[in-house]
Amino acid sequence: MSKIGPEDFDEEELIRSEFESIVSGLSLDESAPTTYLDELDAFEDHNRFIPPNPPGQSPRAFFRSVKNAIRRWFNSGYRDDDGATL
């Protein structure tokens, strides 16, 4: 019997055998109705941002809402922070 030494080591054969072991575990079944990319597209379409569409206001109602917002802002008191609280 002959011993296997480092000079008999075939790196290409090792790579080939590793590749074949990986590929043998893969399934080439393409019977799925959708692909991963189709699922991503559907997810993005379903969860996209839809901006609100507030109803139109008359100029008088708009001026009144601006006046009330400014009044609430002035009457809110002095705050030492930026107003964001948790």
PDB file of N, CA and C in Angstrom:
ATOM      1  N   MET A   1       0.828  -1.170   0.000  1.00  0.00           N
ATOM      2  CA  MET A   1       0.000   0.000   0.000  1.00  0.00           C
ATOM      3  C   MET A   1       0.875   1.236   0.000  1.00  0.00           C
ATOM      4  N   SER A   2       0.434   2.178  -0.749  1.00  0.00           N
ATOM      5  CA  SER A   2       1.196   3.419  -0.800  1.00  0.00           C
ATOM      6  C   SER A   2       0.481   4.473   0.026  1.00  0.00           C
ATOM      7  N   LYS A   3       1.269   5.305   0.664  1.00  0.00           N
ATOM      8  CA  LYS A   3       0.710   6.382   1.460  1.00  0.00           C
ATOM      9  C   LYS A   3       0.381   7.557   0.554  1.00  0.00           C
ATOM     10  N   ILE A   4      -0.676   8.261   0.943  1.00  0.00           N
ATOM     11  CA  ILE A   4      -1.043   9.457   0.188  1.00  0.00           C
ATOM     12  C   ILE A   4      -0.349  10.635   0.849  1.00  0.00           C
ATOM     13  N   GLY A   5       0.457  11.302   0.099  1.00  0.00           N
ATOM     14  CA  GLY A   5       1.212  12.424   0.631  1.00  0.00           C
ATOM     15  C   GLY A   5       0.635  13.744   0.156  1.00  0.00           C
ATOM     16  N   PRO A   6       1.224  14.826   0.618  1.00  0.00           N
ATOM     17  CA  PRO A   6       0.742  16.146   0.217  1.00  0.00           C
ATOM     18  C   PRO A   6       0.863  16.383  -1.283  1.00  0.00           C
ATOM     19  N   GLU A   7       1.803  15.706  -1.927  1.00  0.00           N
ATOM     20  CA  GLU A   7       1.949  15.913  -3.376  1.00  0.00           C
ATOM     21  C   GLU A   7       0.805  15.264  -4.153  1.00  0.00           C
ATOM     22  N   ASP A   8       0.109  14.283  -3.528  1.00  0.00           N
ATOM     23  CA  ASP A   8      -1.016  13.633  -4.190  1.00  0.00           C
ATOM     24  C   ASP A   8      -2.338  14.372  -3.943  1.00  0.00           C
ATOM     25  N   PHE A   9      -2.311  15.404  -3.146  1.00  0.00           N
ATOM     26  CA  PHE A   9      -3.515  16.162  -2.829  1.00  0.00           C
ATOM     27  C   PHE A   9      -3.970  16.931  -4.059  1.00  0.00           C
ATOM     28  N   ASP A  10      -5.191  16.677  -4.496  1.00  0.00           N
ATOM     29  CA  ASP A  10      -5.723  17.329  -5.692  1.00  0.00           C
ATOM     30  C   ASP A  10      -6.795  18.336  -5.261  1.00  0.00           C
ATOM     31  N   GLU A  11      -6.431  19.593  -5.277  1.00  0.00           N
ATOM     32  CA  GLU A  11      -7.344  20.638  -4.827  1.00  0.00           C
ATOM     33  C   GLU A  11      -8.565  20.746  -5.735  1.00  0.00           C
ATOM     34  N   GLU A  12      -8.366  20.575  -7.030  1.00  0.00           N
ATOM     35  CA  GLU A  12      -9.498  20.655  -7.959  1.00  0.00           C
ATOM     36  C   GLU A  12     -10.507  19.551  -7.690  1.00  0.00           C
ATOM     37  N   GLU A  13     -10.041  18.387  -7.369  1.00  0.00           N
ATOM     38  CA  GLU A  13     -10.952  17.269  -7.075  1.00  0.00           C
ATOM     39  C   GLU A  13     -11.748  17.553  -5.801  1.00  0.00           C
ATOM     40  N   LEU A  14     -11.100  18.137  -4.818  1.00  0.00           N
ATOM     41  CA  LEU A  14     -11.784  18.488  -3.577  1.00  0.00           C
ATOM     42  C   LEU A  14     -12.863  19.538  -3.846  1.00  0.00           C
ATOM     43  N   ILE A  15     -12.530  20.557  -4.604  1.00  0.00           N
ATOM     44  CA  ILE A  15     -13.503  21.602  -4.941  1.00  0.00           C
ATOM     45  C   ILE A  15     -14.658  21.009  -5.725  1.00  0.00           C
ATOM     46  N   ARG A  16     -14.362  20.149  -6.672  1.00  0.00           N
ATOM     47  CA  ARG A  16     -15.397  19.518  -7.494  1.00  0.00           C
ATOM     48  C   ARG A  16     -16.337  18.676  -6.632  1.00  0.00           C
ATOM     49  N   SER A  17     -15.788  17.921  -5.703  1.00  0.00           N
ATOM     50  CA  SER A  17     -16.631  17.080  -4.848  1.00  0.00           C
ATOM     51  C   SER A  17     -17.486  17.929  -3.904  1.00  0.00           C
ATOM     52  N   GLU A  18     -16.938  19.023  -3.373  1.00  0.00           N
ATOM     53  CA  GLU A  18     -17.723  19.928  -2.534  1.00  0.00           C
ATOM     54  C   GLU A  18     -18.858  20.554  -3.340  1.00  0.00           C
ATOM     55  N   PHE A  19     -18.579  20.990  -4.557  1.00  0.00           N
ATOM     56  CA  PHE A  19     -19.594  21.586  -5.418  1.00  0.00           C
ATOM     57  C   PHE A  19     -20.706  20.578  -5.714  1.00  0.00           C
ATOM     58  N   GLU A  20     -20.340  19.355  -6.031  1.00  0.00           N
ATOM     59  CA  GLU A  20     -21.342  18.333  -6.332  1.00  0.00           C
ATOM     60  C   GLU A  20     -22.195  18.015  -5.118  1.00  0.00           C
ATOM     61  N   SER A  21     -21.616  18.041  -3.922  1.00  0.00           N
ATOM     62  CA  SER A  21     -22.408  17.775  -2.718  1.00  0.00           C
ATOM     63  C   SER A  21     -23.396  18.913  -2.450  1.00  0.00           C
ATOM     64  N   ILE A  22     -22.990  20.137  -2.757  1.00  0.00           N
ATOM     65  CA  ILE A  22     -23.898  21.273  -2.580  1.00  0.00           C
ATOM     66  C   ILE A  22     -25.017  21.226  -3.610  1.00  0.00           C
ATOM     67  N   VAL A  23     -24.671  20.982  -4.865  1.00  0.00           N
ATOM     68  CA  VAL A  23     -25.647  20.969  -5.946  1.00  0.00           C
ATOM     69  C   VAL A  23     -26.626  19.805  -5.795  1.00  0.00           C
ATOM     70  N   SER A  24     -26.183  18.678  -5.262  1.00  0.00           N
ATOM     71  CA  SER A  24     -27.075  17.530  -5.128  1.00  0.00           C
ATOM     72  C   SER A  24     -28.218  17.826  -4.164  1.00  0.00           C
ATOM     73  N   GLY A  25     -28.033  18.765  -3.241  1.00  0.00           N
ATOM     74  CA  GLY A  25     -29.081  19.114  -2.295  1.00  0.00           C
ATOM     75  C   GLY A  25     -30.054  20.146  -2.804  1.00  0.00           C
ATOM     76  N   LEU A  26     -29.783  20.735  -3.955  1.00  0.00           N
ATOM     77  CA  LEU A  26     -30.669  21.764  -4.497  1.00  0.00           C
ATOM     78  C   LEU A  26     -31.842  21.135  -5.230  1.00  0.00           C
ATOM     79  N   SER A  27     -32.961  21.822  -5.196  1.00  0.00           N
ATOM     80  CA  SER A  27     -34.140  21.360  -5.921  1.00  0.00           C
ATOM     81  C   SER A  27     -34.336  22.276  -7.123  1.00  0.00           C
ATOM     82  N   LEU A  28     -34.519  21.698  -8.271  1.00  0.00           N
ATOM     83  CA  LEU A  28     -34.729  22.469  -9.489  1.00  0.00           C
ATOM     84  C   LEU A  28     -36.205  22.526  -9.851  1.00  0.00           C
ATOM     85  N   ASP A  29     -37.064  22.318  -8.877  1.00  0.00           N
ATOM     86  CA  ASP A  29     -38.500  22.348  -9.100  1.00  0.00           C
ATOM     87  C   ASP A  29     -38.936  23.799  -9.286  1.00  0.00           C
ATOM     88  N   GLU A  30     -39.471  24.123 -10.441  1.00  0.00           N
ATOM     89  CA  GLU A  30     -39.911  25.480 -10.740  1.00  0.00           C
ATOM     90  C   GLU A  30     -41.432  25.564 -10.796  1.00  0.00           C
ATOM     91  N   SER A  31     -42.114  24.763 -10.000  1.00  0.00           N
ATOM     92  CA  SER A  31     -43.564  24.734 -10.066  1.00  0.00           C
ATOM     93  C   SER A  31     -44.216  25.792  -9.176  1.00  0.00           C
ATOM     94  N   ALA A  32     -43.433  26.587  -8.475  1.00  0.00           N
ATOM     95  CA  ALA A  32     -44.005  27.620  -7.610  1.00  0.00           C
ATOM     96  C   ALA A  32     -44.691  28.682  -8.471  1.00  0.00           C
ATOM     97  N   PRO A  33     -45.891  29.116  -8.083  1.00  0.00           N
ATOM     98  CA  PRO A  33     -46.618  30.102  -8.893  1.00  0.00           C
ATOM     99  C   PRO A  33     -45.981  31.494  -8.862  1.00  0.00           C
ATOM    100  N   THR A  34     -45.268  31.811  -7.794  1.00  0.00           N
ATOM    101  CA  THR A  34     -44.612  33.120  -7.707  1.00  0.00           C
ATOM    102  C   THR A  34     -43.153  32.932  -7.320  1.00  0.00           C
ATOM    103  N   THR A  35     -42.386  33.942  -7.612  1.00  0.00           N
ATOM    104  CA  THR A  35     -40.982  33.934  -7.222  1.00  0.00           C
ATOM    105  C   THR A  35     -40.798  34.881  -6.048  1.00  0.00           C
ATOM    106  N   TYR A  36     -39.627  34.867  -5.509  1.00  0.00           N
ATOM    107  CA  TYR A  36     -39.313  35.749  -4.380  1.00  0.00           C
ATOM    108  C   TYR A  36     -39.453  37.211  -4.803  1.00  0.00           C
ATOM    109  N   LEU A  37     -39.033  37.541  -6.021  1.00  0.00           N
ATOM    110  CA  LEU A  37     -39.142  38.921  -6.490  1.00  0.00           C
ATOM    111  C   LEU A  37     -40.594  39.334  -6.659  1.00  0.00           C
ATOM    112  N   ASP A  38     -41.444  38.416  -7.105  1.00  0.00           N
ATOM    113  CA  ASP A  38     -42.876  38.712  -7.206  1.00  0.00           C
ATOM    114  C   ASP A  38     -43.454  39.019  -5.827  1.00  0.00           C
ATOM    115  N   GLU A  39     -43.044  38.255  -4.828  1.00  0.00           N
ATOM    116  CA  GLU A  39     -43.528  38.490  -3.470  1.00  0.00           C
ATOM    117  C   GLU A  39     -43.057  39.838  -2.939  1.00  0.00           C
ATOM    118  N   LEU A  40     -41.823  40.227  -3.260  1.00  0.00           N
ATOM    119  CA  LEU A  40     -41.328  41.542  -2.834  1.00  0.00           C
ATOM    120  C   LEU A  40     -42.117  42.662  -3.496  1.00  0.00           C
ATOM    121  N   ASP A  41     -42.401  42.528  -4.781  1.00  0.00           N
ATOM    122  CA  ASP A  41     -43.188  43.545  -5.477  1.00  0.00           C
ATOM    123  C   ASP A  41     -44.580  43.667  -4.879  1.00  0.00           C
ATOM    124  N   ALA A  42     -45.222  42.538  -4.578  1.00  0.00           N
ATOM    125  CA  ALA A  42     -46.558  42.561  -3.990  1.00  0.00           C
ATOM    126  C   ALA A  42     -46.518  43.203  -2.606  1.00  0.00           C
ATOM    127  N   PHE A  43     -45.470  42.943  -1.834  1.00  0.00           N
ATOM    128  CA  PHE A  43     -45.335  43.528  -0.510  1.00  0.00           C
ATOM    129  C   PHE A  43     -45.201  45.037  -0.610  1.00  0.00           C
ATOM    130  N   GLU A  44     -44.388  45.512  -1.554  1.00  0.00           N
ATOM    131  CA  GLU A  44     -44.194  46.949  -1.719  1.00  0.00           C
ATOM    132  C   GLU A  44     -45.470  47.624  -2.190  1.00  0.00           C
ATOM    133  N   ASP A  45     -46.214  46.997  -3.098  1.00  0.00           N
ATOM    134  CA  ASP A  45     -47.453  47.584  -3.582  1.00  0.00           C
ATOM    135  C   ASP A  45     -48.496  47.658  -2.470  1.00  0.00           C
ATOM    136  N   HIS A  46     -48.522  46.649  -1.623  1.00  0.00           N
ATOM    137  CA  HIS A  46     -49.528  46.595  -0.562  1.00  0.00           C
ATOM    138  C   HIS A  46     -49.188  47.555   0.577  1.00  0.00           C
ATOM    139  N   ASN A  47     -47.926  47.752   0.878  1.00  0.00           N
ATOM    140  CA  ASN A  47     -47.514  48.545   2.032  1.00  0.00           C
ATOM    141  C   ASN A  47     -46.932  49.903   1.656  1.00  0.00           C
ATOM    142  N   ARG A  48     -47.293  50.426   0.537  1.00  0.00           N
ATOM    143  CA  ARG A  48     -46.729  51.723   0.157  1.00  0.00           C
ATOM    144  C   ARG A  48     -47.495  52.852   0.840  1.00  0.00           C
ATOM    145  N   PHE A  49     -46.890  54.006   0.923  1.00  0.00           N
ATOM    146  CA  PHE A  49     -47.493  55.160   1.577  1.00  0.00           C
ATOM    147  C   PHE A  49     -48.503  55.807   0.651  1.00  0.00           C
ATOM    148  N   ILE A  50     -49.686  56.029   1.186  1.00  0.00           N
ATOM    149  CA  ILE A  50     -50.728  56.733   0.438  1.00  0.00           C
ATOM    150  C   ILE A  50     -50.955  58.050   1.166  1.00  0.00           C
ATOM    151  N   PRO A  51     -50.608  59.166   0.529  1.00  0.00           N
ATOM    152  CA  PRO A  51     -50.739  60.448   1.218  1.00  0.00           C
ATOM    153  C   PRO A  51     -52.213  60.777   1.473  1.00  0.00           C
ATOM    154  N   PRO A  52     -52.486  61.446   2.587  1.00  0.00           N
ATOM    155  CA  PRO A  52     -53.873  61.801   2.881  1.00  0.00           C
ATOM    156  C   PRO A  52     -54.375  62.856   1.909  1.00  0.00           C
ATOM    157  N   ASN A  53     -55.662  62.842   1.689  1.00  0.00           N
ATOM    158  CA  ASN A  53     -56.280  63.800   0.791  1.00  0.00           C
ATOM    159  C   ASN A  53     -57.361  64.547   1.580  1.00  0.00           C
ATOM    160  N   PRO A  54     -56.949  65.628   2.295  1.00  0.00           N
ATOM    161  CA  PRO A  54     -57.931  66.338   3.114  1.00  0.00           C
ATOM    162  C   PRO A  54     -58.943  67.059   2.230  1.00  0.00           C
ATOM    163  N   PRO A  55     -60.137  67.225   2.761  1.00  0.00           N
ATOM    164  CA  PRO A  55     -61.156  67.931   1.972  1.00  0.00           C
ATOM    165  C   PRO A  55     -60.777  69.398   1.803  1.00  0.00           C
ATOM    166  N   GLY A  56     -61.236  69.987   0.733  1.00  0.00           N
ATOM    167  CA  GLY A  56     -60.957  71.396   0.465  1.00  0.00           C
ATOM    168  C   GLY A  56     -61.677  72.304   1.446  1.00  0.00           C
ATOM    169  N   GLN A  57     -61.107  73.482   1.697  1.00  0.00           N
ATOM    170  CA  GLN A  57     -61.700  74.442   2.614  1.00  0.00           C
ATOM    171  C   GLN A  57     -61.937  75.745   1.870  1.00  0.00           C
ATOM    172  N   SER A  58     -62.911  76.452   2.340  1.00  0.00           N
ATOM    173  CA  SER A  58     -63.128  77.792   1.802  1.00  0.00           C
ATOM    174  C   SER A  58     -62.026  78.691   2.363  1.00  0.00           C
ATOM    175  N   PRO A  59     -61.763  79.809   1.732  1.00  0.00           N
ATOM    176  CA  PRO A  59     -60.729  80.715   2.254  1.00  0.00           C
ATOM    177  C   PRO A  59     -61.021  81.161   3.693  1.00  0.00           C
ATOM    178  N   ARG A  60     -62.284  81.387   4.012  1.00  0.00           N
ATOM    179  CA  ARG A  60     -62.644  81.817   5.364  1.00  0.00           C
ATOM    180  C   ARG A  60     -62.345  80.702   6.382  1.00  0.00           C
ATOM    181  N   ALA A  61     -62.696  79.448   6.054  1.00  0.00           N
ATOM    182  CA  ALA A  61     -62.435  78.334   6.965  1.00  0.00           C
ATOM    183  C   ALA A  61     -60.929  78.100   7.114  1.00  0.00           C
ATOM    184  N   PHE A  62     -60.170  78.279   6.028  1.00  0.00           N
ATOM    185  CA  PHE A  62     -58.723  78.118   6.096  1.00  0.00           C
ATOM    186  C   PHE A  62     -58.116  79.177   7.010  1.00  0.00           C
ATOM    187  N   PHE A  63     -58.539  80.427   6.863  1.00  0.00           N
ATOM    188  CA  PHE A  63     -58.032  81.510   7.702  1.00  0.00           C
ATOM    189  C   PHE A  63     -58.370  81.246   9.166  1.00  0.00           C
ATOM    190  N   ARG A  64     -59.583  80.742   9.448  1.00  0.00           N
ATOM    191  CA  ARG A  64     -59.999  80.449  10.812  1.00  0.00           C
ATOM    192  C   ARG A  64     -59.126  79.341  11.416  1.00  0.00           C
ATOM    193  N   SER A  65     -58.804  78.294  10.633  1.00  0.00           N
ATOM    194  CA  SER A  65     -57.978  77.211  11.156  1.00  0.00           C
ATOM    195  C   SER A  65     -56.543  77.672  11.408  1.00  0.00           C
ATOM    196  N   VAL A  66     -56.031  78.571  10.549  1.00  0.00           N
ATOM    197  CA  VAL A  66     -54.691  79.128  10.765  1.00  0.00           C
ATOM    198  C   VAL A  66     -54.684  79.977  12.032  1.00  0.00           C
ATOM    199  N   LYS A  67     -55.710  80.773  12.215  1.00  0.00           N
ATOM    200  CA  LYS A  67     -55.817  81.643  13.383  1.00  0.00           C
ATOM    201  C   LYS A  67     -55.885  80.812  14.669  1.00  0.00           C
ATOM    202  N   ASN A  68     -56.659  79.721  14.642  1.00  0.00           N
ATOM    203  CA  ASN A  68     -56.758  78.865  15.827  1.00  0.00           C
ATOM    204  C   ASN A  68     -55.440  78.155  16.117  1.00  0.00           C
ATOM    205  N   ALA A  69     -54.733  77.726  15.088  1.00  0.00           N
ATOM    206  CA  ALA A  69     -53.454  77.043  15.285  1.00  0.00           C
ATOM    207  C   ALA A  69     -52.425  77.988  15.882  1.00  0.00           C
ATOM    208  N   ILE A  70     -52.376  79.226  15.410  1.00  0.00           N
ATOM    209  CA  ILE A  70     -51.431  80.204  15.950  1.00  0.00           C
ATOM    210  C   ILE A  70     -51.793  80.547  17.387  1.00  0.00           C
ATOM    211  N   ARG A  71     -53.065  80.675  17.672  1.00  0.00           N
ATOM    212  CA  ARG A  71     -53.509  80.980  19.029  1.00  0.00           C
ATOM    213  C   ARG A  71     -53.122  79.849  19.993  1.00  0.00           C
ATOM    214  N   ARG A  72     -53.334  78.602  19.570  1.00  0.00           N
ATOM    215  CA  ARG A  72     -52.950  77.469  20.423  1.00  0.00           C
ATOM    216  C   ARG A  72     -51.434  77.442  20.639  1.00  0.00           C
ATOM    217  N   TRP A  73     -50.673  77.785  19.603  1.00  0.00           N
ATOM    218  CA  TRP A  73     -49.215  77.771  19.709  1.00  0.00           C
ATOM    219  C   TRP A  73     -48.732  78.843  20.698  1.00  0.00           C
ATOM    220  N   PHE A  74     -49.305  80.053  20.608  1.00  0.00           N
ATOM    221  CA  PHE A  74     -48.890  81.128  21.515  1.00  0.00           C
ATOM    222  C   PHE A  74     -49.320  80.845  22.948  1.00  0.00           C
ATOM    223  N   ASN A  75     -50.468  80.248  23.146  1.00  0.00           N
ATOM    224  CA  ASN A  75     -50.995  80.009  24.492  1.00  0.00           C
ATOM    225  C   ASN A  75     -50.481  78.713  25.110  1.00  0.00           C
ATOM    226  N   SER A  76     -49.625  77.994  24.434  1.00  0.00           N
ATOM    227  CA  SER A  76     -49.146  76.727  24.968  1.00  0.00           C
ATOM    228  C   SER A  76     -48.119  76.916  26.077  1.00  0.00           C
ATOM    229  N   GLY A  77     -47.583  78.098  26.247  1.00  0.00           N
ATOM    230  CA  GLY A  77     -46.622  78.360  27.315  1.00  0.00           C
ATOM    231  C   GLY A  77     -45.201  78.142  26.843  1.00  0.00           C
ATOM    232  N   TYR A  78     -44.277  78.542  27.720  1.00  0.00           N
ATOM    233  CA  TYR A  78     -42.859  78.418  27.391  1.00  0.00           C
ATOM    234  C   TYR A  78     -42.397  76.996  27.649  1.00  0.00           C
ATOM    235  N   ARG A  79     -41.674  76.453  26.683  1.00  0.00           N
ATOM    236  CA  ARG A  79     -41.090  75.129  26.822  1.00  0.00           C
ATOM    237  C   ARG A  79     -39.591  75.231  26.586  1.00  0.00           C
ATOM    238  N   ASP A  80     -38.843  74.602  27.473  1.00  0.00           N
ATOM    239  CA  ASP A  80     -37.396  74.660  27.367  1.00  0.00           C
ATOM    240  C   ASP A  80     -36.850  73.606  26.386  1.00  0.00           C
ATOM    241  N   ASP A  81     -37.711  72.727  25.923  1.00  0.00           N
ATOM    242  CA  ASP A  81     -37.257  71.684  25.009  1.00  0.00           C
ATOM    243  C   ASP A  81     -37.812  71.934  23.624  1.00  0.00           C
ATOM    244  N   ASP A  82     -37.651  70.962  22.749  1.00  0.00           N
ATOM    245  CA  ASP A  82     -38.122  71.130  21.382  1.00  0.00           C
ATOM    246  C   ASP A  82     -39.585  70.734  21.200  1.00  0.00           C
ATOM    247  N   GLY A  83     -40.245  70.304  22.274  1.00  0.00           N
ATOM    248  CA  GLY A  83     -41.654  69.971  22.204  1.00  0.00           C
ATOM    249  C   GLY A  83     -41.928  68.504  21.979  1.00  0.00           C
ATOM    250  N   ALA A  84     -40.914  67.747  21.670  1.00  0.00           N
ATOM    251  CA  ALA A  84     -41.100  66.309  21.440  1.00  0.00           C
ATOM    252  C   ALA A  84     -40.944  65.592  22.772  1.00  0.00           C
ATOM    253  N   THR A  85     -42.001  64.935  23.213  1.00  0.00           N
ATOM    254  CA  THR A  85     -41.958  64.186  24.455  1.00  0.00           C
ATOM    255  C   THR A  85     -42.391  62.779  24.208  1.00  0.00           C
ATOM    256  N   LEU A  86     -41.866  61.886  25.005  1.00  0.00           N
ATOM    257  CA  LEU A  86     -42.221  60.476  24.889  1.00  0.00           C
ATOM    258  C   LEU A  86     -43.119  60.069  26.020  1.00  0.00           C
TER     259      LEU A  86
END
